Coordinates of C-alpha atoms in Angstrom, one line a residue:
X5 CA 27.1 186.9 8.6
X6 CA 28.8 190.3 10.1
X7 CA 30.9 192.5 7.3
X8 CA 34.7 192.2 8.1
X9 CA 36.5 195.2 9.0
X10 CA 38.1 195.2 6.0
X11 CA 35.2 194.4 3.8
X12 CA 33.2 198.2 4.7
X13 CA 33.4 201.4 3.1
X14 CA 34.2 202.6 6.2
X15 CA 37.8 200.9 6.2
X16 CA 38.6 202.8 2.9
X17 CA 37.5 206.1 4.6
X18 CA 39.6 205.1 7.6
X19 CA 42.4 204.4 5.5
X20 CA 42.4 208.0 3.2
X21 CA 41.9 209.4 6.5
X22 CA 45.3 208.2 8.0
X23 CA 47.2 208.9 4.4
X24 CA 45.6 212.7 4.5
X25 CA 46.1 213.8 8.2
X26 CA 46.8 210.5 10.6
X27 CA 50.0 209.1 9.7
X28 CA 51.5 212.7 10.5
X29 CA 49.3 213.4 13.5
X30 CA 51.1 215.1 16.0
X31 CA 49.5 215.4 19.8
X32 CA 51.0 218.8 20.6
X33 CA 49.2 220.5 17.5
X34 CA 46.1 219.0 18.2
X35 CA 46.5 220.1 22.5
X36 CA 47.0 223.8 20.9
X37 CA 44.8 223.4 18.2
X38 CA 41.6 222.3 20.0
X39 CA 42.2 223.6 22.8
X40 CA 44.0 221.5 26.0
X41 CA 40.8 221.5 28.3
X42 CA 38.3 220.5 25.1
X43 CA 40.6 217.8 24.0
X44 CA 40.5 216.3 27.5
X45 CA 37.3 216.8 27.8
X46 CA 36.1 214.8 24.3
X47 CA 38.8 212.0 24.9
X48 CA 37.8 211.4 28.8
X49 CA 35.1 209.6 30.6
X50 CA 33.8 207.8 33.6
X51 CA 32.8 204.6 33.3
X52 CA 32.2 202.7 36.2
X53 CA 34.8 201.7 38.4
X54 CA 37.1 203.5 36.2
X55 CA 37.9 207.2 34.6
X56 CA 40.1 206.8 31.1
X57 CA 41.6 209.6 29.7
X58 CA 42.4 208.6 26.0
X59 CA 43.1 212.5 24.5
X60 CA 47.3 211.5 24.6
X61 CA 46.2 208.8 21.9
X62 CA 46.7 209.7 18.0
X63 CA 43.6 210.4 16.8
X64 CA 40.9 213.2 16.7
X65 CA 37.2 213.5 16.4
X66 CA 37.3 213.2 12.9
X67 CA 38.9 209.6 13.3
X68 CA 36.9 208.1 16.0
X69 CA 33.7 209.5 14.3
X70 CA 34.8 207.3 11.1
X71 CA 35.9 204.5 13.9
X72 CA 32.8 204.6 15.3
X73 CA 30.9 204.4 11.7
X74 CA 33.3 201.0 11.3
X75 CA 31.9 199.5 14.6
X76 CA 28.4 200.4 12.9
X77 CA 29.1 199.0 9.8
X78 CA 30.1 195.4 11.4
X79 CA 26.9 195.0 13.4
X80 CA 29.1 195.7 16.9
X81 CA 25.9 195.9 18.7
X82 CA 24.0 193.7 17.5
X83 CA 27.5 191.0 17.7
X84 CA 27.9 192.3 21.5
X85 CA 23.5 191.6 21.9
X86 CA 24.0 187.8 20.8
X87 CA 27.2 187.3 23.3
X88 CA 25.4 188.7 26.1
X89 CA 22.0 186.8 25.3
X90 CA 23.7 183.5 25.1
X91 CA 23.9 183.1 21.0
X92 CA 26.3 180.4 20.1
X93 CA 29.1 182.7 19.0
X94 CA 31.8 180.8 19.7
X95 CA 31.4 179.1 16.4
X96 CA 34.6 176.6 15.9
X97 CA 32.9 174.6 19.4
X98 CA 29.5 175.2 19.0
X99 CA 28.8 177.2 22.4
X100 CA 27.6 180.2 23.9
X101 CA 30.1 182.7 25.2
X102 CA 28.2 183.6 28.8
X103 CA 31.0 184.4 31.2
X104 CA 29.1 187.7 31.8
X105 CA 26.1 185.7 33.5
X106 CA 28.6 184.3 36.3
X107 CA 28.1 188.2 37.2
X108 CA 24.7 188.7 36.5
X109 CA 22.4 188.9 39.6
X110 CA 19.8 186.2 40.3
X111 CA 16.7 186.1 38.6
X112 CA 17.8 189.2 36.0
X113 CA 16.7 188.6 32.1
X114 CA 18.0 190.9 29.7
X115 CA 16.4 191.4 26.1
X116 CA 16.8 188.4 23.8
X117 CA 17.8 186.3 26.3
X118 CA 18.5 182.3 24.3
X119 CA 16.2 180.2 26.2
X120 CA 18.5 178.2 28.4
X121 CA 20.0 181.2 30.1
X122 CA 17.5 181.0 32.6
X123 CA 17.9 178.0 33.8
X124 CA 21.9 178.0 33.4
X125 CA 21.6 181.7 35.6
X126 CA 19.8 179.7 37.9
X127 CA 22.7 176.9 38.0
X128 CA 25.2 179.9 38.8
X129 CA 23.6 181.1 41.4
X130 CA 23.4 177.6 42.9
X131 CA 27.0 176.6 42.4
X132 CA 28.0 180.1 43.8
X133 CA 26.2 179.8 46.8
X134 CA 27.9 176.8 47.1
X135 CA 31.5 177.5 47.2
X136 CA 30.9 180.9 49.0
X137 CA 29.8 178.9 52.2
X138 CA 32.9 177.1 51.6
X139 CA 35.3 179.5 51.3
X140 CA 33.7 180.8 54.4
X141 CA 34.1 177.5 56.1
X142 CA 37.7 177.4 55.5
X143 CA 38.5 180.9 56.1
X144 CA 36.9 180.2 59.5
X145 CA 38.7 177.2 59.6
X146 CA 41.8 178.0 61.8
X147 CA 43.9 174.7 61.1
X148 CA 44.0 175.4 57.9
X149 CA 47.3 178.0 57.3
X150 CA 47.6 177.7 53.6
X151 CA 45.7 177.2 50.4
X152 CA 47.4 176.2 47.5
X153 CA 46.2 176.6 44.2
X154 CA 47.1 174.1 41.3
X155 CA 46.1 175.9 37.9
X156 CA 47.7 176.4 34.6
X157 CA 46.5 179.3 32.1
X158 CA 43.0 180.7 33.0
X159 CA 43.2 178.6 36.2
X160 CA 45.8 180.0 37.2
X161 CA 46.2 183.6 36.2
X162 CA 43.1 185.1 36.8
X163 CA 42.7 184.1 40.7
X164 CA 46.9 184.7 41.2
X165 CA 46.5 188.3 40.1
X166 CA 43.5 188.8 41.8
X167 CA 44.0 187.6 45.2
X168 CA 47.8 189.6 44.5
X169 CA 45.8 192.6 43.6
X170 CA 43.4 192.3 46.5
X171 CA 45.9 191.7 49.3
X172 CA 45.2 194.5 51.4
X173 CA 41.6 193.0 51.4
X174 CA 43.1 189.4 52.5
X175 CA 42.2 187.1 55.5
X176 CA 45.3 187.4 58.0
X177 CA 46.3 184.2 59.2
X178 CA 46.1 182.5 56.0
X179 CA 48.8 182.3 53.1
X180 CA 47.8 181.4 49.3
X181 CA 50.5 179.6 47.1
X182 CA 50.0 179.5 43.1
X183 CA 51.3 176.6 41.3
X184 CA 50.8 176.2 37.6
X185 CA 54.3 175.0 35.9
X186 CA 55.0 171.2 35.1
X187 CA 58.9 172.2 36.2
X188 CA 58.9 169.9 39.8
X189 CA 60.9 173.3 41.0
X190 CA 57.7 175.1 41.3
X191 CA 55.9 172.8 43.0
X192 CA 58.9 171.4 45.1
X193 CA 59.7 174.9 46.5
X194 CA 55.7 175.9 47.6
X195 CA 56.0 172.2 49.2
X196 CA 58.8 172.6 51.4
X197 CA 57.0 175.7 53.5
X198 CA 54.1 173.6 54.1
X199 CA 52.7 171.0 56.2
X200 CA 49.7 168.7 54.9
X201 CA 47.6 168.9 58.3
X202 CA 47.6 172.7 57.4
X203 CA 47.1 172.6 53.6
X204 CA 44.5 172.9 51.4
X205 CA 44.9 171.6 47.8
X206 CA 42.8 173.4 45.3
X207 CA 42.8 171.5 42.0
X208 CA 41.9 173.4 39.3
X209 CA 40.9 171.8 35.8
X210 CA 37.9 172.2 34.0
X211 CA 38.4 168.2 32.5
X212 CA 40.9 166.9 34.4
X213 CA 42.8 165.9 32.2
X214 CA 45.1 169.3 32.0
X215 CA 48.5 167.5 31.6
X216 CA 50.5 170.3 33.6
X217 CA 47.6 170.0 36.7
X218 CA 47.2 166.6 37.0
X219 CA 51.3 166.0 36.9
X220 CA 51.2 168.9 39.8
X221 CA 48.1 167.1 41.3
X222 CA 49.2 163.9 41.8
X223 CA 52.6 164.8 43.1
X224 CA 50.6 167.0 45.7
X225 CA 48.5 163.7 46.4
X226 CA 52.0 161.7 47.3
X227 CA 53.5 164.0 49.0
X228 CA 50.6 164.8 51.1
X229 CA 50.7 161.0 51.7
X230 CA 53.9 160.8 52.2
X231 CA 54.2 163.5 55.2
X232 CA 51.9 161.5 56.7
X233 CA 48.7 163.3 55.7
X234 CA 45.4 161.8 56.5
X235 CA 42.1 162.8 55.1
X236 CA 42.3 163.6 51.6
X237 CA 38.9 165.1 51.3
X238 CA 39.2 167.3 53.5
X239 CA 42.5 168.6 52.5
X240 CA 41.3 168.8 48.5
X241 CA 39.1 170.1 46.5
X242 CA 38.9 170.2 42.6
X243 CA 37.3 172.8 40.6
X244 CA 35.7 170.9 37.7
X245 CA 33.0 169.3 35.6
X246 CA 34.6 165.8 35.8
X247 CA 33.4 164.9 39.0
X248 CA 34.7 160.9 38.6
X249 CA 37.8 161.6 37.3
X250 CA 38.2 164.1 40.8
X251 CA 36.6 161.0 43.5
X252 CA 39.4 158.4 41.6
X253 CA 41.5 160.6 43.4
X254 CA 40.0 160.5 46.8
X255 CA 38.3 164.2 45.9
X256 CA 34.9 164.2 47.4
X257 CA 34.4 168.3 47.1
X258 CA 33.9 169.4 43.8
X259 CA 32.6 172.6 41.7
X260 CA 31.8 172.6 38.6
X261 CA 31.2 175.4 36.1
X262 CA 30.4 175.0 32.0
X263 CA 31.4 174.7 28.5
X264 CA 30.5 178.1 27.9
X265 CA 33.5 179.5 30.1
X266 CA 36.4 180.0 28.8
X267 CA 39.5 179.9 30.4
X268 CA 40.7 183.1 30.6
X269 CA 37.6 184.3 31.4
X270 CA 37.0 181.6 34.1
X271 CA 38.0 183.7 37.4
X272 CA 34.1 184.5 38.0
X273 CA 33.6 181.2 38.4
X274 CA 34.2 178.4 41.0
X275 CA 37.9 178.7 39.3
X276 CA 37.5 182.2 41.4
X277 CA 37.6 180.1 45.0
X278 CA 41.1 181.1 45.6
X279 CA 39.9 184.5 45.3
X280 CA 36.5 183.9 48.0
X281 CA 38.7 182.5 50.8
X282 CA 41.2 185.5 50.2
X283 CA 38.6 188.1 50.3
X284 CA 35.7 186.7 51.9
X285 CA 32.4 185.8 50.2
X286 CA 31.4 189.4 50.4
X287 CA 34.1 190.6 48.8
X288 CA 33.9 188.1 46.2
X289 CA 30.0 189.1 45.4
X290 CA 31.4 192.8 45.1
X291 CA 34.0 191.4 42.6
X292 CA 31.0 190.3 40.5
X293 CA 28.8 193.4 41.0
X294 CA 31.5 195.8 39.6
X295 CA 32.4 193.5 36.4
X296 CA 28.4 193.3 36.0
X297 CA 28.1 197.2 35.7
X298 CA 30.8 197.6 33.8
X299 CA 28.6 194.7 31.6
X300 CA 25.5 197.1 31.9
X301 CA 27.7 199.6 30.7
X302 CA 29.3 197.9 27.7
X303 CA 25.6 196.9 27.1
X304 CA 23.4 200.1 27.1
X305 CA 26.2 202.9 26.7
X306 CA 25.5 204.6 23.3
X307 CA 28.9 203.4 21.2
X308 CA 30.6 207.7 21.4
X309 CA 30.3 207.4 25.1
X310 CA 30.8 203.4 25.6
X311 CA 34.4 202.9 27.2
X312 CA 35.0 199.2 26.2
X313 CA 34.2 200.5 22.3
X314 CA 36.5 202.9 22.3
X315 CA 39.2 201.2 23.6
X316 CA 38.8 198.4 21.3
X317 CA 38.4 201.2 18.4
X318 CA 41.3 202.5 19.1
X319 CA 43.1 199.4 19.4
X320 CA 41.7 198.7 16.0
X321 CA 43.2 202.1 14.8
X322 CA 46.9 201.4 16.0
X323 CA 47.1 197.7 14.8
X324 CA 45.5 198.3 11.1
X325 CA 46.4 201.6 10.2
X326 CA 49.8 202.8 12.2
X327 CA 50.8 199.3 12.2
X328 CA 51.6 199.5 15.9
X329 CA 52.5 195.9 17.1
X330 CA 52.2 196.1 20.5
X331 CA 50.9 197.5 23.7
X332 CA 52.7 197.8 26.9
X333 CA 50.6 197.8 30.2
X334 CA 51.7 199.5 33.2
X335 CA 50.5 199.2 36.6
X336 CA 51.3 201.7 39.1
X337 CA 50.1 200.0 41.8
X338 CA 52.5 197.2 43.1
X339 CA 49.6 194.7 44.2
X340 CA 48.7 194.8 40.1
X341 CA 51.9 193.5 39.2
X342 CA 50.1 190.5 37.8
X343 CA 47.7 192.1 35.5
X344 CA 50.3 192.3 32.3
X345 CA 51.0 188.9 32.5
X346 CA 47.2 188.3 32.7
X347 CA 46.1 190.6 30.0
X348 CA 48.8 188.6 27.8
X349 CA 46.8 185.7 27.7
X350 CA 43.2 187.5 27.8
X351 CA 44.0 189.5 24.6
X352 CA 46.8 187.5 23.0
X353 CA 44.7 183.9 23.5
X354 CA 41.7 185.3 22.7
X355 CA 42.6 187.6 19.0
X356 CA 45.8 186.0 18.1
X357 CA 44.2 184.3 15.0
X358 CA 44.9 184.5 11.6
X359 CA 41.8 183.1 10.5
X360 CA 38.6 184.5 10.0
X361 CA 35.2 183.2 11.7
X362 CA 34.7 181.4 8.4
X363 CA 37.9 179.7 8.4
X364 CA 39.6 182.0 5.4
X365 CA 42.8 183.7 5.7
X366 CA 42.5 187.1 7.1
X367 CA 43.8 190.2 5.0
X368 CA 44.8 192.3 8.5
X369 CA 46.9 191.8 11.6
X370 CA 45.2 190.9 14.8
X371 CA 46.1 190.8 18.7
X372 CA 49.1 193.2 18.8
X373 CA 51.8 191.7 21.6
X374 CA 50.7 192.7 25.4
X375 CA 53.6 193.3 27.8
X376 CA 54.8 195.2 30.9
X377 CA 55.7 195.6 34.4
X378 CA 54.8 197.9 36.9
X379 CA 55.7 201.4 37.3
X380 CA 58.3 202.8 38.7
X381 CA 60.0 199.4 37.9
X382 CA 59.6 199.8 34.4
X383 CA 60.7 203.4 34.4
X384 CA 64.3 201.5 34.9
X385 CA 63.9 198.9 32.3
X386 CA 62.2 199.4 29.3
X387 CA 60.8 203.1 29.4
X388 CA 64.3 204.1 27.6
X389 CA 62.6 202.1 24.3
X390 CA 59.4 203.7 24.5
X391 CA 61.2 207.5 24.9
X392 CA 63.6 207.1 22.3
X393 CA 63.5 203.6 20.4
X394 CA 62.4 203.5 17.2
X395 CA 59.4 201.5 17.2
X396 CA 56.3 203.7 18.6
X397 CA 54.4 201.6 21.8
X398 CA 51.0 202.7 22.7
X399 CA 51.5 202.8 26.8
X400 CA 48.5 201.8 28.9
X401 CA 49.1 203.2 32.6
X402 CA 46.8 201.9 35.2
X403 CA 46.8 204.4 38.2
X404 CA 44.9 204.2 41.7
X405 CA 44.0 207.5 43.6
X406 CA 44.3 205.8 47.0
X407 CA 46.8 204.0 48.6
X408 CA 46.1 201.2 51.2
X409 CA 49.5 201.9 52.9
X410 CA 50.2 203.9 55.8
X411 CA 53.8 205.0 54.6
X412 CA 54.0 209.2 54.5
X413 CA 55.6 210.9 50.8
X414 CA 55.1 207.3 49.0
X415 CA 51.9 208.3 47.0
X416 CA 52.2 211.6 45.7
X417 CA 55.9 210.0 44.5
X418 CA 54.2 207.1 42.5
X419 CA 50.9 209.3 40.9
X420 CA 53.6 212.2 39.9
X421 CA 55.9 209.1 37.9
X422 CA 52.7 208.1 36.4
X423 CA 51.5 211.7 35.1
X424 CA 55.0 212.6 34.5
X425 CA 55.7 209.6 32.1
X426 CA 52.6 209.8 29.8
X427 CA 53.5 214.1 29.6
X428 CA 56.7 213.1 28.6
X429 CA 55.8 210.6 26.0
X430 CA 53.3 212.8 24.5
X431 CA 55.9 216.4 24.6
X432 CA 59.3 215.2 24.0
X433 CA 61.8 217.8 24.5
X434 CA 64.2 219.2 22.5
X435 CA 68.4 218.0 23.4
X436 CA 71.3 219.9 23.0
X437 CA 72.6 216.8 20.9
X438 CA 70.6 213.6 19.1
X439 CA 71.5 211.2 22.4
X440 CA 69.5 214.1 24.7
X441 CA 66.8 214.2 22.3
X442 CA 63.0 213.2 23.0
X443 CA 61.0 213.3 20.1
X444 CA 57.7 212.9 21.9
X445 CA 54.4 212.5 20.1
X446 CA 54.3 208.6 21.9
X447 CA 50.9 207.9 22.7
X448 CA 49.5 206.8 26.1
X449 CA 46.3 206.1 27.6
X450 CA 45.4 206.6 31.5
X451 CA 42.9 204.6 33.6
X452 CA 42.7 205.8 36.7
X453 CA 40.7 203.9 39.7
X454 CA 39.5 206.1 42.8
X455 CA 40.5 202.7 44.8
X456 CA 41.8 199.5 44.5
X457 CA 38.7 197.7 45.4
X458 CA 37.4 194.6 44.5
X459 CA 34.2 196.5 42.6
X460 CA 36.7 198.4 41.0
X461 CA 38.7 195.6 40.3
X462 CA 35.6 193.6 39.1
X463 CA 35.3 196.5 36.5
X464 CA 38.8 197.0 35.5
X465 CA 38.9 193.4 34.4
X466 CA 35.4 193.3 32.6
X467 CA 36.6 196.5 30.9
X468 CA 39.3 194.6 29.1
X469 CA 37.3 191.8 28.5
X470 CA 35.1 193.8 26.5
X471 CA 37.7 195.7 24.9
X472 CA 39.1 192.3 23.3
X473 CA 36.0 191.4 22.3
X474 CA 35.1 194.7 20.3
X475 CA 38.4 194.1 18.0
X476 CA 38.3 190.6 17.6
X477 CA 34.4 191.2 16.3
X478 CA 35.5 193.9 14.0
X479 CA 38.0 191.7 12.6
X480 CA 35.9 188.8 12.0
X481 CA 37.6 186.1 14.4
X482 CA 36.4 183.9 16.8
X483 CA 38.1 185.1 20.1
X484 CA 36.6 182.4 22.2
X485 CA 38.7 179.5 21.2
X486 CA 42.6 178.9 21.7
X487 CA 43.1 175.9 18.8
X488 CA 46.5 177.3 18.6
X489 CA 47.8 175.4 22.3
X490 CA 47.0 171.7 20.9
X491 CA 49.8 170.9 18.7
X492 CA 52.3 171.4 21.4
X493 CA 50.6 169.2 23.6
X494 CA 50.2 166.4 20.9
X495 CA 54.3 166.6 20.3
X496 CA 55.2 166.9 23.4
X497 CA 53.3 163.4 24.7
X498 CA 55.1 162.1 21.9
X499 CA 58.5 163.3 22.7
X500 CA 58.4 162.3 26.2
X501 CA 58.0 158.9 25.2
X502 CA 61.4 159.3 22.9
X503 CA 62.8 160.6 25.6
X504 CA 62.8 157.2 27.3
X505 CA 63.4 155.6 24.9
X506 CA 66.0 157.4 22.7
X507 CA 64.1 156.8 19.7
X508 CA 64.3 159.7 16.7
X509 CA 62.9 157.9 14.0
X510 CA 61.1 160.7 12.0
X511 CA 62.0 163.5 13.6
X512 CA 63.6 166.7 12.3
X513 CA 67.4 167.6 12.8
X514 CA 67.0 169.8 15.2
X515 CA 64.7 168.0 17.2
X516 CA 66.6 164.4 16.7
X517 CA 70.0 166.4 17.9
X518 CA 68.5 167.8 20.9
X519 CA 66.6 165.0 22.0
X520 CA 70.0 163.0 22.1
X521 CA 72.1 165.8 23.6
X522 CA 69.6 165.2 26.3
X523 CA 69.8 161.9 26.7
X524 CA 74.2 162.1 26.8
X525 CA 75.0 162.3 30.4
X526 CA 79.2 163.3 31.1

């Protein structure tokens, strides 16, 4: 069993270290006291896919060095070794944690390897295969005009802000629709835009037994029947290990994919489809290449120069010690504006426990709250809290060096907003009255991509992946399951029962009240 965080020397000399010099750390002391070009220098680095500059982030050598000692002290390496090798981490279900080997090339063993990976790599390659000549049949399938995909959560999320993130990249000719709410208004407005000899259905759940998909599903099934659709099988396909629950249906074209693959970390997978008929199958193998060397990366970097640790260290450093409770994410890069919503539930699913591995309470906070919008956007919302508020919000800005667009002046507008913001969080400036006044010291970090690719997006994503992981080993927690989404479920098949049939019996107030108010037409 790994020491906790909180159970290492090193958290006590973490802890002296902010009461002596962190909690009053101020970013423009350190600029002039180590020198502007040496900070940079230190608290930058290209990793692959992606350069980070972290030096606009409270902390100095002294504190990663003790950071790092921390990650040292909880077996990070040898925790991040029994992931990749196919260990069964995920200890609450019993499985391996192995969504790295959806992007690990044929026929590659890596040291320690648990004996089935072979054989399960083998199986990926296979299924991949697969539904790449598939996608490439339908993208070369000119009757078909628009794919629809019906996901919730990890299903849904990962592919939507990847094929938004990859549009420049997309087949023309061929429009994608996300659907993933049980509200009929989602599904009822992507319906009305379509017709079923043009459609394909993409059903997307691992069981099939996802409530939200299967409501969505089925109504997709009767309307198709109803517009007079013929040929269900060639107008679905489900993406799913419950190949009889899928041909009940009239659903002859399955993939599949395994326990080990977690939701939110599903998008590598055949969940990814959406994704291969947007981009091509070419694009989608380069998708997988750049999260695999950003894998390599997280795997063989020495832990001072591995960007995933740091990132996670420093996460660490925020949430524990200057109590920070939450991160915003901004894009600058309109086809990103997904990627908040999808790092919510990659982060916030994955570390927002309050239990330990072994089940007891744990003695620090976890996942801090994930949140944005993309810049400039945000600039006009929300940026007025994290100048002036009073609650300090670490800023991620994601920036692109590249544009895809032809438009002349846009560019150089959108990278100067970008630099301009995370200057101005970190220098303040001085008012001629308290309402004028910047107080600055805010901390940011700034990845920067060369292009908006989908290598780099491959590595953008497995960067955060990995990221999540490093905090949630250093606090002890399981971040591969998601227990916390099953009581909801469980009340709400019961209400909807009650809802028929009016009857309260056992319920709370609140819930008896509303329930009835519901019920009251006029």
């Amino acid at each position: 069993m790994h020491l906790r965080c909180d159970q290492t020397p090193a958290w006590a000399a973490l802890q002296a270290a902010f009461d002596t010099a962190g909690r009053a750390f101020d970013l423009r002391q350190a600029f002039a006291q180590e020198g502007g070009a040496g900070r940079f220098d230190h608290f930058s680095q290209a990793a692959p896919g992606v350069f980070a500059d972290l030096s606009k982030n409270l902390w100095d050598e002294p504190t990663e060095a003790l950071l790092l000692d921390l990650a040292r002290a909880c077996d990070l390496p040898a925790q991040r070794d029994a992931m990749l090798a196919g260990q069964p981490i995920n200890n609450t279900e019993g499985r391996a944690v192995l969504h790295t080997l959806l992007r690990r090339p044929a026929g590659l063993a890596l040291p320690g390897d648990a004996p089935q990976v072979a054989a399960d790599l083998a199986a990926v390659h296979a299924t991949l295969d697969a539904m790449l000549a598939y996608a490439e049949a339908v993208r070369a399938d000119d009757a078909i005009t628009d794919v629809v995909n019906i996901g919730i959560g990890g299903s849904d999320l990962g592919p939507h802000m990847a094929v938004l993130a990859l549009e420049q990249q997309r087949l023309p000719g061929k429009r994608f629709h996300f659907v993933s709410n049980v509200d009929g208004h989602e599904l009822h407005s992507v319906l009305q835009g379509l017709r079923p000899e043009g459609t394909l259905f993409l059903v997307a759940s691992k069981t099939f037994t996802t409530a939200e998909t299967m409501t969505n599903a089925r109504s997709a099934l009767a309307w198709f029947a109803a517009q007079g659709g013929r040929y269900v099988a060639r107008h679905f396909a489900a993406l799913t290990t419950n190949v009889q629950a899928a041909g009940a249906l009239g659903i002859t074209t399955t993939f599949g994919f395994w326990d080990w693959v977690g939701g939110r970390y599903s998008l590598w997978s055949a969940i990814g489809l959406p994704i291969a008929i947007a981009i091509g199958a070419q694009g989608f193998r380069e998708l997988l290449a750049g999260a695999h060397a950003m894998d390599e990366h997280f795997r063989t970097a020495p832990l001072p120069a591995n960007l995933p640790v740091r990132l996670g260290l420093l996460d660490v450093w925020y949430r524990n010690f200057h109590g920070f409770t939450s991160r915003c994410i901004a894009p600058y890069h309109a086809a990103l504006r997904r990627l908040p919503a999808y790092l919510q539930q990659l982060e916030m699913e994955s570390n927002g426990k309050r239990v330990a591995r072994d089940g007891t309470p744990l003695a620090v906070a976890t996942s801090p709250v994930l949140w944005g919008e993309p810049g400039t956007n945000g600039q006009h919302a929300f940026f007025q809290m994290l100048h002036q508020g009073t609650d300090v919000i670490p800023l991620e800005i994601i920036a692109v060096r590249e544009p895809t667009h032809p438009l002349p002046g846009h560019q150089s507008k959108l990278l100067a907003n970008a630099l301009a913001q995370a200057q101005a969080l970190m220098v303040g400036k001085a008012g001629e009255d308290a309402h004028r006044h910047f107080p600055g010291n805010r901390p940011s970090t700034f990845l920067l991509l060369d292009e908006l690719s989908p290598a780099s997006l491959g590595a953008l994503i497995a960067l955060q992946e990995h990221r999540v992981f490093v905090s949630g080993a250093l606090w002890g927690i399981n971040s591969f399951d998601q227990w916390g989404v099953e009581l909801g479920k469980v009340l709400a098949k019961d209400i909807e029962g009650r809802l028929a049939s009016g009857d309260t019996a056992g319920l709370d107030g609140s819930t008896a009240g509303l329930l009835e108010r519901l019920r009251t037409r006029g």
